[in-house]
Tab-separated table of C-alpha atoms in Angstrom:
chain	number	residue	atom	x	y	z
A	569	MET	CA	-0.089	-0.071	-0.035
A	570	SER	CA	2.683	2.011	0.259
A	571	CYS	CA	3.044	2.448	-3.722
A	572	LEU	CA	-0.484	4.069	-3.592
A	573	LYS	CA	1.014	7.633	-3.855
A	574	ASP	CA	3.229	6.756	-7.130
A	575	VAL	CA	0.379	5.636	-8.666
A	576	PRO	CA	-1.249	8.316	-11.017
A	577	THR	CA	-5.317	8.499	-11.013
A	578	LEU	CA	-6.819	6.900	-13.663
A	579	ARG	CA	-8.364	9.400	-16.119
A	580	GLY	CA	-9.164	7.132	-19.170
A	581	ASP	CA	-6.396	8.544	-21.274
A	582	ASN	CA	-3.252	8.028	-18.780
A	583	TYR	CA	-4.000	3.900	-18.876
A	584	THR	CA	-0.834	2.919	-20.226
A	585	GLU	CA	1.117	4.925	-17.412
A	586	TRP	CA	-1.367	3.795	-15.061
A	587	ARG	CA	-1.017	0.354	-15.700
A	588	LYS	CA	2.683	0.408	-15.535
A	589	LYS	CA	2.684	1.795	-12.050
A	590	VAL	CA	-0.267	-0.840	-10.755
A	591	ASP	CA	1.839	-3.667	-12.431
A	592	LEU	CA	5.091	-2.230	-10.174
A	593	ALA	CA	3.079	-2.110	-6.956
A	594	PHE	CA	1.737	-5.559	-7.559
A	595	VAL	CA	5.359	-6.772	-8.050
A	596	CYS	CA	6.726	-5.337	-4.930
A	597	ALA	CA	3.913	-6.559	-3.056
A	598	GLU	CA	4.743	-9.889	-4.493
A	599	VAL	CA	1.037	-10.637	-5.289
A	600	ASP	CA	1.513	-10.086	-9.201
A	601	TRP	CA	0.959	-13.744	-9.685
A	602	VAL	CA	-3.157	-12.983	-8.648
A	603	VAL	CA	-3.392	-11.021	-12.054
A	604	ASN	CA	-3.257	-13.863	-14.178
A	605	GLU	CA	-3.679	-17.213	-11.703
A	606	PRO	CA	-7.354	-18.476	-11.758
A	607	GLN	CA	-8.677	-19.213	-8.238
A	608	PRO	CA	-8.184	-22.728	-6.972
A	609	VAL	CA	-10.903	-25.237	-7.722
A	610	ARG	CA	-12.038	-26.949	-4.719
A	611	PRO	CA	-10.937	-30.956	-5.108
A	612	THR	CA	-13.678	-33.401	-5.731
A	613	GLU	CA	-14.749	-35.312	-2.117
A	614	PRO	CA	-14.130	-39.273	-2.010
A	615	VAL	CA	-17.071	-41.192	-2.555
A	616	ARG	CA	-17.492	-44.212	-0.770
A	617	GLU	CA	-18.458	-47.167	-3.376
A	618	ALA	CA	-20.726	-50.159	-2.600
A	619	THR	CA	-17.591	-52.653	-2.651
A	620	ASP	CA	-15.273	-50.375	-0.265
A	621	ASP	CA	-14.754	-51.734	2.979
A	622	ASP	CA	-14.025	-49.274	6.183
A	623	ALA	CA	-10.179	-49.950	5.522
A	624	VAL	CA	-10.567	-48.678	2.240
A	625	TRP	CA	-12.831	-45.946	3.144
A	626	GLU	CA	-10.779	-44.935	6.108
A	627	LYS	CA	-7.876	-44.514	3.111
A	628	LYS	CA	-9.474	-42.660	0.818
A	629	LYS	CA	-10.763	-39.855	3.617
A	630	LYS	CA	-6.844	-40.202	4.782
A	631	ASP	CA	-5.735	-39.172	1.496
A	632	HIS	CA	-7.706	-36.549	0.606
A	633	ALA	CA	-7.097	-34.645	3.717
A	634	PRO	CA	-3.844	-33.236	2.813
A	635	VAL	CA	-5.636	-32.221	-0.467
A	636	GLU	CA	-8.633	-30.334	1.042
A	637	MET	CA	-6.028	-28.631	3.387
A	638	LEU	CA	-4.170	-27.552	0.786
A	639	TYR	CA	-6.989	-26.040	-1.422
A	640	SER	CA	-8.009	-24.191	1.601
A	641	ILE	CA	-4.685	-22.907	2.186
A	642	GLU	CA	-4.257	-21.702	-1.425
A	643	ASN	CA	-8.138	-20.089	-1.961
A	644	GLN	CA	-7.193	-18.114	1.051
A	645	LYS	CA	-4.477	-16.580	-0.392
A	646	SER	CA	-5.899	-16.337	-3.527
A	647	VAL	CA	-9.014	-14.376	-1.834
A	648	ASN	CA	-6.961	-12.081	0.234
A	649	ALA	CA	-4.936	-11.263	-2.990
A	650	ASN	CA	-7.977	-10.529	-4.940
A	651	LYS	CA	-9.291	-8.556	-2.263
A	652	ASN	CA	-6.333	-6.489	-1.716
A	653	CYS	CA	-5.702	-6.029	-5.536
A	654	MET	CA	-9.150	-4.797	-6.461
A	655	ALA	CA	-9.498	-2.334	-3.555
A	656	PHE	CA	-6.099	-0.639	-4.236
A	657	ILE	CA	-7.279	-0.481	-7.822
A	658	LYS	CA	-10.078	1.195	-7.205
A	659	ASN	CA	-8.671	3.618	-5.121
A	660	THR	CA	-6.662	4.788	-8.294
A	661	ILE	CA	-9.090	5.437	-10.504
A	662	GLU	CA	-11.916	8.219	-10.703
A	663	ASN	CA	-15.486	7.462	-9.123
A	664	ALA	CA	-16.563	7.931	-12.864
A	665	ILE	CA	-14.970	5.314	-14.086
A	666	VAL	CA	-15.420	2.988	-11.078
A	667	GLY	CA	-19.259	3.526	-11.140
A	668	SER	CA	-19.386	2.381	-14.888
A	669	ILE	CA	-17.562	-0.857	-14.257
A	670	SER	CA	-19.797	-3.874	-13.339
A	671	GLU	CA	-18.678	-6.036	-10.400
A	672	CYS	CA	-15.997	-8.658	-10.713
A	673	THR	CA	-15.081	-11.526	-8.826
A	674	SER	CA	-11.449	-11.311	-9.973
A	675	VAL	CA	-8.781	-8.838	-10.388
A	676	GLY	CA	-7.930	-10.362	-13.775
A	677	GLU	CA	-11.424	-9.503	-14.700
A	678	LEU	CA	-11.749	-6.202	-13.377
A	679	LEU	CA	-8.316	-5.378	-15.362
A	680	THR	CA	-9.687	-6.434	-18.419
A	681	LYS	CA	-12.989	-4.185	-18.118
A	682	ILE	CA	-10.545	-1.235	-17.185
A	683	LYS	CA	-8.449	-1.547	-20.366
A	684	SER	CA	-11.436	-2.428	-22.808
A	685	GLN	CA	-13.232	0.706	-21.080
A	686	CYS	CA	-10.271	2.951	-21.697
A	687	THR	CA	-8.600	2.059	-24.540
A	688	GLY	CA	-11.174	-0.038	-26.569
A	689	SER	CA	-13.836	2.879	-26.968
A	690	SER	CA	-11.506	5.874	-26.591
A	691	LYS	CA	-10.614	7.468	-30.208
A	692	THR	CA	-9.423	10.648	-28.862
A	693	TYR	CA	-6.280	9.432	-27.004
A	694	PRO	CA	-4.716	7.876	-30.177
A	695	THR	CA	-5.169	10.498	-32.434
A	696	GLN	CA	-3.877	12.935	-30.236
A	697	LEU	CA	-0.175	10.754	-30.031
A	698	ILE	CA	-0.262	10.091	-33.659
A	699	LYS	CA	-0.816	13.657	-34.023
A	700	GLN	CA	1.749	14.643	-31.706
A	701	LEU	CA	4.442	11.924	-33.560
A	702	VAL	CA	3.643	13.527	-36.850
A	703	ILE	CA	4.316	17.287	-36.052
A	704	GLU	CA	7.072	16.635	-33.360
A	705	ASN	CA	10.632	18.843	-33.917
A	706	TYR	CA	13.533	19.040	-32.312
A	707	THR	CA	14.385	22.170	-31.119
A	708	GLY	CA	17.398	21.586	-29.040
A	709	GLY	CA	16.882	24.016	-25.807
A	710	GLY	CA	17.546	21.847	-22.816
A	711	HIS	CA	16.947	18.801	-23.797
A	712	GLY	CA	19.565	16.861	-26.516
A	713	ILE	CA	18.561	14.620	-29.165
A	714	ARG	CA	18.420	11.481	-27.146
A	715	GLU	CA	15.789	12.948	-25.078
A	716	HIS	CA	13.877	13.640	-28.131
A	717	ILE	CA	14.246	10.533	-29.560
A	718	LEU	CA	13.069	8.666	-26.435
A	719	ARG	CA	10.137	10.894	-26.298
A	720	MET	CA	9.252	10.090	-29.486
A	721	SER	CA	9.605	6.431	-28.653
A	722	ASN	CA	7.527	6.270	-25.752
A	723	MET	CA	4.806	7.907	-27.708
A	724	ALA	CA	4.735	5.317	-29.910
A	725	ALA	CA	5.065	2.631	-27.612
A	726	LYS	CA	1.597	3.975	-26.029
A	727	LEU	CA	-0.020	3.061	-29.165
A	728	ASN	CA	0.893	-0.935	-29.344
A	729	PRO	CA	-1.581	-1.917	-26.258
A	730	MET	CA	-4.532	0.182	-27.505
A	731	ASP	CA	-4.952	-1.459	-30.977
A	732	ALA	CA	-2.923	-3.741	-32.740
A	733	ASP	CA	-3.524	-2.047	-35.951
A	734	LEU	CA	-1.947	1.167	-34.454
A	735	GLY	CA	1.283	0.299	-33.489
A	736	ILE	CA	4.132	2.176	-35.228
A	737	LYS	CA	6.578	-0.217	-36.582
A	738	PRO	CA	10.351	0.241	-35.766
A	739	ALA	CA	11.106	1.374	-39.479
A	740	LEU	CA	8.434	4.000	-39.283
A	741	LEU	CA	9.640	5.514	-36.376
A	742	VAL	CA	13.101	6.262	-37.347
A	743	HIS	CA	11.720	8.262	-40.497
A	744	LEU	CA	9.751	10.232	-38.122
A	745	VAL	CA	12.648	10.697	-36.237
A	746	MET	CA	14.535	11.803	-39.066
A	747	ALA	CA	11.812	14.316	-40.190
A	748	SER	CA	11.356	15.860	-36.614
A	749	LEU	CA	14.885	17.013	-37.007
A	750	PRO	CA	16.031	20.568	-37.929
A	751	LYS	CA	18.255	21.514	-41.014
A	752	GLU	CA	21.344	21.265	-39.614
A	753	PHE	CA	21.172	17.187	-39.827
A	754	GLU	CA	19.774	17.392	-43.570
A	755	THR	CA	23.079	15.902	-44.898
A	756	PHE	CA	23.082	13.239	-42.162
A	757	VAL	CA	19.022	11.960	-43.194
A	758	VAL	CA	20.283	12.107	-46.591
A	759	ASN	CA	23.175	9.874	-46.406
A	760	TYR	CA	20.508	7.608	-43.989
A	761	ASN	CA	17.987	7.547	-46.799
A	762	MET	CA	20.361	6.353	-49.383
A	763	SER	CA	22.593	3.860	-47.181
A	764	PRO	CA	21.286	0.345	-47.403
A	765	GLY	CA	19.949	-1.492	-44.611
A	766	THR	CA	17.970	0.167	-42.016
A	767	TRP	CA	18.141	1.127	-38.503
A	768	ASP	CA	16.593	0.316	-34.945
A	769	ILE	CA	15.646	3.152	-32.777
A	770	GLU	CA	19.056	2.338	-30.523
A	771	LYS	CA	21.195	2.743	-33.298
A	772	THR	CA	19.552	5.494	-34.777
A	773	ILE	CA	19.906	7.496	-31.156
A	774	ALA	CA	23.520	6.361	-31.037
A	775	MET	CA	24.208	7.777	-34.408
A	776	ARG	CA	21.937	11.384	-33.693
A	777	VAL	CA	23.977	11.597	-30.580
A	778	GLN	CA	27.437	11.514	-32.310
A	779	GLN	CA	26.286	13.547	-35.591
A	780	GLU	CA	24.990	16.344	-32.377
A	781	ASP	CA	28.594	16.204	-30.669
A	782	ARG	CA	30.056	17.044	-34.062
A	783	LEU	CA	27.908	19.951	-34.811
A	784	LYS	CA	28.404	21.389	-31.254
A	785	ALA	CA	32.019	20.822	-31.692
A	786	SER	CA	32.141	22.720	-34.897
A	787	HIS	CA	30.237	25.754	-33.526
A	788	GLY	CA	32.160	26.198	-30.371
A	789	GLY	CA	30.043	23.472	-28.134
A	790	SER	CA	26.426	24.998	-28.654
A	791	LEU	CA	24.046	25.280	-30.986
A	792	ASN	CA	20.485	27.194	-31.164
A	793	TYR	CA	18.178	25.338	-33.453
A	794	VAL	CA	15.509	27.751	-33.334
A	795	LYS	CA	16.110	31.654	-34.286
A	796	ASP	CA	14.218	34.445	-33.088
A	797	ASN	CA	12.801	35.883	-35.878
A	798	LYS	CA	10.776	39.029	-33.888
A	799	LYS	CA	11.338	41.847	-35.270
A	800	LYS	CA	14.086	44.363	-33.630
A	801	LYS	CA	12.595	47.757	-31.605
A	802	TYR	CA	14.302	50.779	-32.232
A	803	ASN	CA	14.317	53.805	-29.438
A	804	GLN	CA	15.645	57.542	-30.273
A	805	ASN	CA	18.756	56.499	-28.254
A	806	SER	CA	19.822	53.583	-30.094
A	807	LYS	CA	23.032	53.740	-32.328
A	808	GLY	CA	21.114	52.123	-35.275
A	809	SER	CA	19.484	53.197	-37.693
A	810	PRO	CA	15.806	53.168	-37.603
A	811	SER	CA	13.359	52.979	-40.459
A	812	LYS	CA	11.597	55.940	-39.894
A	813	PRO	CA	12.649	58.790	-37.316
A	814	GLN	CA	10.627	59.425	-34.097
A	815	GLY	CA	9.406	62.551	-32.740
A	816	LYS	CA	11.453	65.651	-33.231
A	817	ALA	CA	13.887	64.054	-35.186
A	818	GLN	CA	10.685	63.191	-37.906
A	819	HIS	CA	9.438	66.824	-37.664
A	820	GLN	CA	13.225	67.921	-38.283
A	821	HIS	CA	13.133	65.552	-41.167
A	822	GLN	CA	10.029	67.079	-42.693
A	823	GLN	CA	10.972	70.525	-42.369
A	824	LYS	CA	14.149	69.959	-44.375
A	825	SER	CA	12.044	68.287	-46.862
A	826	PHE	CA	11.034	71.619	-48.493
A	827	PRO	CA	11.614	75.193	-47.393
A	828	VAL	CA	8.365	76.858	-46.099
A	829	ASP	CA	8.063	80.218	-44.475
A	830	LYS	CA	7.808	80.701	-40.587
A	831	ASP	CA	3.872	80.609	-40.477
A	832	THR	CA	2.969	78.302	-43.118
A	833	CYS	CA	1.397	74.350	-42.211
A	834	LEU	CA	3.433	71.431	-42.665
A	835	HIS	CA	0.193	69.547	-43.231
A	836	CYS	CA	-2.126	71.675	-45.970
A	837	LYS	CA	1.087	74.278	-47.052
A	838	LYS	CA	-1.208	76.950	-46.420
A	839	SER	CA	0.348	80.022	-44.481
A	840	GLY	CA	-1.210	81.936	-41.468
A	841	HIS	CA	-1.437	78.707	-39.223
A	842	TYR	CA	0.574	75.654	-38.094
A	843	LYS	CA	-0.189	72.037	-37.986
A	844	LYS	CA	-1.466	71.897	-34.997
A	845	ASP	CA	-3.869	74.378	-35.392
A	846	CYS	CA	-4.884	73.139	-39.477
A	847	PRO	CA	-8.636	72.211	-39.997
A	848	ASP	CA	-7.925	69.820	-42.143
């Protein structure tokens, strides 16, 4: 029960992570066997035949006694483990999900129904994962190329328990990783596409890390894959040359554009008033 705090609450869209934590808790508690092993079946009691004398009948009962005792021990062990595991599971699920699941006699049956409800009827989460895989791009920052590829591999792995038809094959995952890399890796991607054979995800990680290390070495130890395209802001005190003069500079620029009399409007070019008093 000390593992209960480490298990995320099952909301429906995090089934894979929830099930992984639940399985780990069962292994730590040494009750993981209860998920797959059926409940023990009571042995058939001996029957006294018409031809059995007292000695034979007593021997049958004596031989059956240890079998009955073993069943009682194993059955009680199974009942207790099922009870504890089902209580553990129900305390890690949202109330709405618990209420929608019918009563189960074993923890294995309960887990099967939960999986069916969370992965069989939900199409939104797989769609989100596939979309994220397609649009994923490596931008550097605080994460290295290894973490980027492992994150994509983890997203692909989440699709496998949901639907066998949605599983991302290793070769396709490698191509998705290639497509997510910035232009600095363009030559490397071209060389991979032209080379014979395919790579698995482990070799892809190793080769990409080596390539990134070479790029960093050639750029002084750091790389910025995303450039800031924001326009620079200029102020009057800046030494640069702004595209348009501001304030007094603009007024002086307009005054130098054409000769005007002292009382001539700079807007309508008529004399007798200034621009700030212009009726136009």
